[in-house]
Amino acid sequence: DIQMTQSPSTLSASVGDRVTITCRASQSISRWLAWYQQKPGKAPNLLIYSASNLEAGVPSRFSGSGSGTEFTLTISSLQPEDFATYYCQQYYTYSFTFGPGTKVDIK
Amino acid sequence: QVQLVQSGAEVKKPGSSVMVSCKASGYTFTNYGFSWVRQAPGQGLEWMGWISANNGNIKYSQNFQGRVTMTTDTSTSTVYMELRSLRSDDTAVYYCARDGGLRYFDLWGRGTLVTVSS
């Protein structure tokens, strides 16, 4: 299986901050990567697919980049509703794997 | 309204089985595939397997091969996941998630808590 790692595991930030989360794959996955946001007690919500495509309805402050083995999710100006846990997911092979998550909390 | 509605919480004994359902509405059921993803308390997301609602093709995670069965009922637009030989570490929230063929998940159910306890 392809292993996914994320850094940092926890990120403390303030409203208005620019936030960057990194996701790395154990082998090249081209651009077959998605990002999800999950709030406590809720299902994950798709933010980005194919590494950089914004899902319909997702605010434009979210953006994704990268290819191969290294990817980033950026929130350009953190809003109160963005405090959550973020997961990357590879879908290069039919044994999908998620990163361990990055929790963004209030500084 | 486009949504996935999952069955209610379950409490099971070790060694028993559980079946969770996921009913789709608001779109053409057979145009999509479904994955099941679980999340143990305080933990991350774990993919269990995928089934096509169009032709019934299936891919199971090796971690669950032999213990899980996924099926669809196109007459009711419902997907089912059965997990057998339950253990305490199967205690988790189980989610169904829709994919449009590109294998990322654009619609999720609210989750079903399965508790395995003696």
mmCIF file of N, CA and C in Angstrom, chain A residues 1 32 34 36 38 41-46 48-50 55 87 89 91-100, chain B residues 35 37 39 43-47 50 59-63 95 99 101-111:
data_model
loop_
_atom_site.group_PDB
_atom_site.id
_atom_site.type_symbol
_atom_site.label_atom_id
_atom_site.label_comp_id
_atom_site.label_asym_id
_atom_site.label_seq_id
_atom_site.Cartn_x
_atom_site.Cartn_y
_atom_site.Cartn_z
ATOM 1 N N ASP A 1 0.826 -1.199 0.000
ATOM 2 C CA ASP A 1 0.000 0.000 0.000
ATOM 3 C C ASP A 1 0.865 1.257 0.000
ATOM 4 N N TRP A 32 -3.119 12.294 -8.277
ATOM 5 C CA TRP A 32 -4.306 11.606 -7.777
ATOM 6 C C TRP A 32 -4.422 11.781 -6.272
ATOM 7 N N ALA A 34 -6.637 13.970 -3.067
ATOM 8 C CA ALA A 34 -7.763 14.793 -2.603
ATOM 9 C C ALA A 34 -7.492 15.273 -1.181
ATOM 10 N N TYR A 36 -9.645 16.676 2.356
ATOM 11 C CA TYR A 36 -10.933 16.733 3.042
ATOM 12 C C TYR A 36 -10.777 17.525 4.332
ATOM 13 N N GLN A 38 -12.637 17.822 8.128
ATOM 14 C CA GLN A 38 -13.564 17.154 9.024
ATOM 15 C C GLN A 38 -13.682 17.937 10.334
ATOM 16 N N GLY A 41 -17.507 15.208 15.106
ATOM 17 C CA GLY A 41 -18.837 14.625 15.018
ATOM 18 C C GLY A 41 -19.467 14.674 13.647
ATOM 19 N N LYS A 42 -18.723 15.122 12.648
ATOM 20 C CA LYS A 42 -19.253 15.240 11.288
ATOM 21 C C LYS A 42 -18.469 14.377 10.317
ATOM 22 N N ALA A 43 -19.090 14.101 9.180
ATOM 23 C CA ALA A 43 -18.391 13.386 8.116
ATOM 24 C C ALA A 43 -17.375 14.305 7.443
ATOM 25 N N PRO A 44 -16.357 13.737 6.837
ATOM 26 C CA PRO A 44 -15.426 14.553 6.049
ATOM 27 C C PRO A 44 -16.142 15.258 4.906
ATOM 28 N N ASN A 45 -15.531 16.360 4.467
ATOM 29 C CA ASN A 45 -16.094 17.147 3.366
ATOM 30 C C ASN A 45 -14.989 17.403 2.349
ATOM 31 N N LEU A 46 -15.271 17.089 1.080
ATOM 32 C CA LEU A 46 -14.265 17.243 0.016
ATOM 33 C C LEU A 46 -13.969 18.718 -0.235
ATOM 34 N N ILE A 48 -10.649 19.613 -2.182
ATOM 35 C CA ILE A 48 -9.772 19.663 -3.365
ATOM 36 C C ILE A 48 -9.686 18.257 -3.943
ATOM 37 N N TYR A 49 -9.693 18.125 -5.270
ATOM 38 C CA TYR A 49 -9.430 16.851 -5.931
ATOM 39 C C TYR A 49 -8.425 17.075 -7.047
ATOM 40 N N SER A 50 -7.832 15.966 -7.483
ATOM 41 C CA SER A 50 -6.774 16.031 -8.493
ATOM 42 C C SER A 50 -5.713 17.070 -8.130
ATOM 43 N N GLU A 55 -13.321 21.882 -5.232
ATOM 44 C CA GLU A 55 -14.671 21.327 -5.324
ATOM 45 C C GLU A 55 -15.694 22.461 -5.335
ATOM 46 N N TYR A 87 -7.458 16.042 6.086
ATOM 47 C CA TYR A 87 -6.878 14.768 5.641
ATOM 48 C C TYR A 87 -6.593 14.815 4.140
ATOM 49 N N GLN A 89 -5.848 12.236 0.802
ATOM 50 C CA GLN A 89 -6.185 10.871 0.364
ATOM 51 C C GLN A 89 -5.606 10.632 -1.014
ATOM 52 N N TYR A 91 -5.617 8.373 -4.438
ATOM 53 C CA TYR A 91 -6.453 7.433 -5.183
ATOM 54 C C TYR A 91 -5.757 7.011 -6.468
ATOM 55 N N TYR A 92 -4.432 6.894 -6.376
ATOM 56 C CA TYR A 92 -3.641 6.401 -7.506
ATOM 57 C C TYR A 92 -3.848 4.903 -7.706
ATOM 58 N N THR A 93 -3.941 4.182 -6.602
ATOM 59 C CA THR A 93 -4.185 2.741 -6.668
ATOM 60 C C THR A 93 -5.483 2.418 -5.951
ATOM 61 N N TYR A 94 -6.047 1.245 -6.313
ATOM 62 C CA TYR A 94 -7.283 0.826 -5.670
ATOM 63 C C TYR A 94 -7.024 0.177 -4.322
ATOM 64 N N SER A 95 -6.224 0.853 -3.544
ATOM 65 C CA SER A 95 -6.156 0.601 -2.115
ATOM 66 C C SER A 95 -5.953 1.982 -1.521
ATOM 67 N N PHE A 96 -7.056 2.731 -1.530
ATOM 68 C CA PHE A 96 -6.977 4.133 -1.163
ATOM 69 C C PHE A 96 -6.444 4.282 0.249
ATOM 70 N N THR A 97 -5.638 5.280 0.450
ATOM 71 C CA THR A 97 -5.115 5.529 1.793
ATOM 72 C C THR A 97 -5.203 7.013 2.107
ATOM 73 N N PHE A 98 -5.419 7.269 3.379
ATOM 74 C CA PHE A 98 -5.518 8.618 3.891
ATOM 75 C C PHE A 98 -4.265 8.959 4.698
ATOM 76 N N GLY A 99 -3.949 10.234 4.738
ATOM 77 C CA GLY A 99 -2.945 10.694 5.677
ATOM 78 C C GLY A 99 -3.507 10.659 7.087
ATOM 79 N N PRO A 100 -2.659 10.807 8.087
ATOM 80 C CA PRO A 100 -3.093 10.713 9.493
ATOM 81 C C PRO A 100 -3.850 11.936 9.990
ATOM 82 N N SER B 35 -17.644 3.853 -1.626
ATOM 83 C CA SER B 35 -16.659 3.282 -0.721
ATOM 84 C C SER B 35 -17.202 3.305 0.699
ATOM 85 N N VAL B 37 -15.689 3.776 4.529
ATOM 86 C CA VAL B 37 -14.537 4.316 5.257
ATOM 87 C C VAL B 37 -14.899 4.294 6.733
ATOM 88 N N GLN B 39 -13.755 5.091 10.959
ATOM 89 C CA GLN B 39 -12.955 5.962 11.816
ATOM 90 C C GLN B 39 -13.146 5.526 13.263
ATOM 91 N N GLN B 43 -9.364 8.581 16.058
ATOM 92 C CA GLN B 43 -8.369 8.167 15.067
ATOM 93 C C GLN B 43 -8.673 8.734 13.678
ATOM 94 N N GLY B 44 -7.843 8.349 12.714
ATOM 95 C CA GLY B 44 -7.993 8.828 11.351
ATOM 96 C C GLY B 44 -8.945 7.958 10.544
ATOM 97 N N LEU B 45 -8.915 8.180 9.234
ATOM 98 C CA LEU B 45 -9.832 7.522 8.297
ATOM 99 C C LEU B 45 -9.174 6.290 7.679
ATOM 100 N N GLU B 46 -9.935 5.232 7.584
ATOM 101 C CA GLU B 46 -9.429 3.969 7.020
ATOM 102 C C GLU B 46 -10.401 3.479 5.944
ATOM 103 N N TRP B 47 -9.888 3.332 4.718
ATOM 104 C CA TRP B 47 -10.708 2.843 3.612
ATOM 105 C C TRP B 47 -10.879 1.331 3.711
ATOM 106 N N TRP B 50 -14.624 -0.741 -1.998
ATOM 107 C CA TRP B 50 -15.396 0.030 -2.996
ATOM 108 C C TRP B 50 -16.266 -0.928 -3.783
ATOM 109 N N LYS B 59 -13.787 -3.873 -4.972
ATOM 110 C CA LYS B 59 -12.400 -3.879 -4.535
ATOM 111 C C LYS B 59 -12.412 -3.792 -3.013
ATOM 112 N N TYR B 60 -11.812 -4.757 -2.352
ATOM 113 C CA TYR B 60 -11.726 -4.729 -0.895
ATOM 114 C C TYR B 60 -10.293 -4.414 -0.462
ATOM 115 N N SER B 61 -10.184 -3.676 0.620
ATOM 116 C CA SER B 61 -8.879 -3.493 1.248
ATOM 117 C C SER B 61 -8.377 -4.844 1.763
ATOM 118 N N GLN B 62 -7.092 -5.069 1.616
ATOM 119 C CA GLN B 62 -6.518 -6.324 2.124
ATOM 120 C C GLN B 62 -6.721 -6.443 3.632
ATOM 121 N N ASN B 63 -6.852 -5.322 4.305
ATOM 122 C CA ASN B 63 -7.041 -5.349 5.761
ATOM 123 C C ASN B 63 -8.366 -5.974 6.162
ATOM 124 N N TYR B 95 -18.606 5.097 7.587
ATOM 125 C CA TYR B 95 -19.174 6.026 6.614
ATOM 126 C C TYR B 95 -19.290 5.371 5.240
ATOM 127 N N ASP B 99 -18.361 8.088 -5.028
ATOM 128 C CA ASP B 99 -17.363 8.603 -5.955
ATOM 129 C C ASP B 99 -17.928 8.551 -7.362
ATOM 130 N N GLY B 101 -16.407 8.079 -10.165
ATOM 131 C CA GLY B 101 -15.594 7.361 -11.145
ATOM 132 C C GLY B 101 -14.130 7.740 -11.097
ATOM 133 N N LEU B 102 -13.825 8.854 -10.432
ATOM 134 C CA LEU B 102 -12.431 9.277 -10.320
ATOM 135 C C LEU B 102 -11.855 8.957 -8.953
ATOM 136 N N ARG B 103 -12.651 8.315 -8.123
ATOM 137 C CA ARG B 103 -12.199 7.667 -6.893
ATOM 138 C C ARG B 103 -11.913 8.599 -5.727
ATOM 139 N N TYR B 104 -12.294 9.868 -5.823
ATOM 140 C CA TYR B 104 -12.343 10.695 -4.623
ATOM 141 C C TYR B 104 -13.819 10.807 -4.242
ATOM 142 N N PHE B 105 -14.081 11.255 -2.988
ATOM 143 C CA PHE B 105 -15.412 11.107 -2.422
ATOM 144 C C PHE B 105 -16.100 12.452 -2.253
ATOM 145 N N ASP B 106 -17.127 12.678 -3.079
ATOM 146 C CA ASP B 106 -17.752 13.993 -3.106
ATOM 147 C C ASP B 106 -19.026 14.079 -2.283
ATOM 148 N N LEU B 107 -19.487 12.958 -1.742
ATOM 149 C CA LEU B 107 -20.696 12.960 -0.921
ATOM 150 C C LEU B 107 -20.550 11.862 0.106
ATOM 151 N N TRP B 108 -20.831 12.198 1.372
ATOM 152 C CA TRP B 108 -20.660 11.254 2.469
ATOM 153 C C TRP B 108 -21.973 11.111 3.238
ATOM 154 N N GLY B 109 -22.204 9.904 3.756
ATOM 155 C CA GLY B 109 -23.254 9.737 4.739
ATOM 156 C C GLY B 109 -22.821 10.325 6.076
ATOM 157 N N ARG B 110 -23.760 10.387 7.019
ATOM 158 C CA ARG B 110 -23.455 10.981 8.325
ATOM 159 C C ARG B 110 -22.684 10.036 9.234
ATOM 160 N N GLY B 111 -22.611 8.758 8.842
ATOM 161 C CA GLY B 111 -21.868 7.798 9.642
ATOM 162 C C GLY B 111 -22.777 6.960 10.524
#
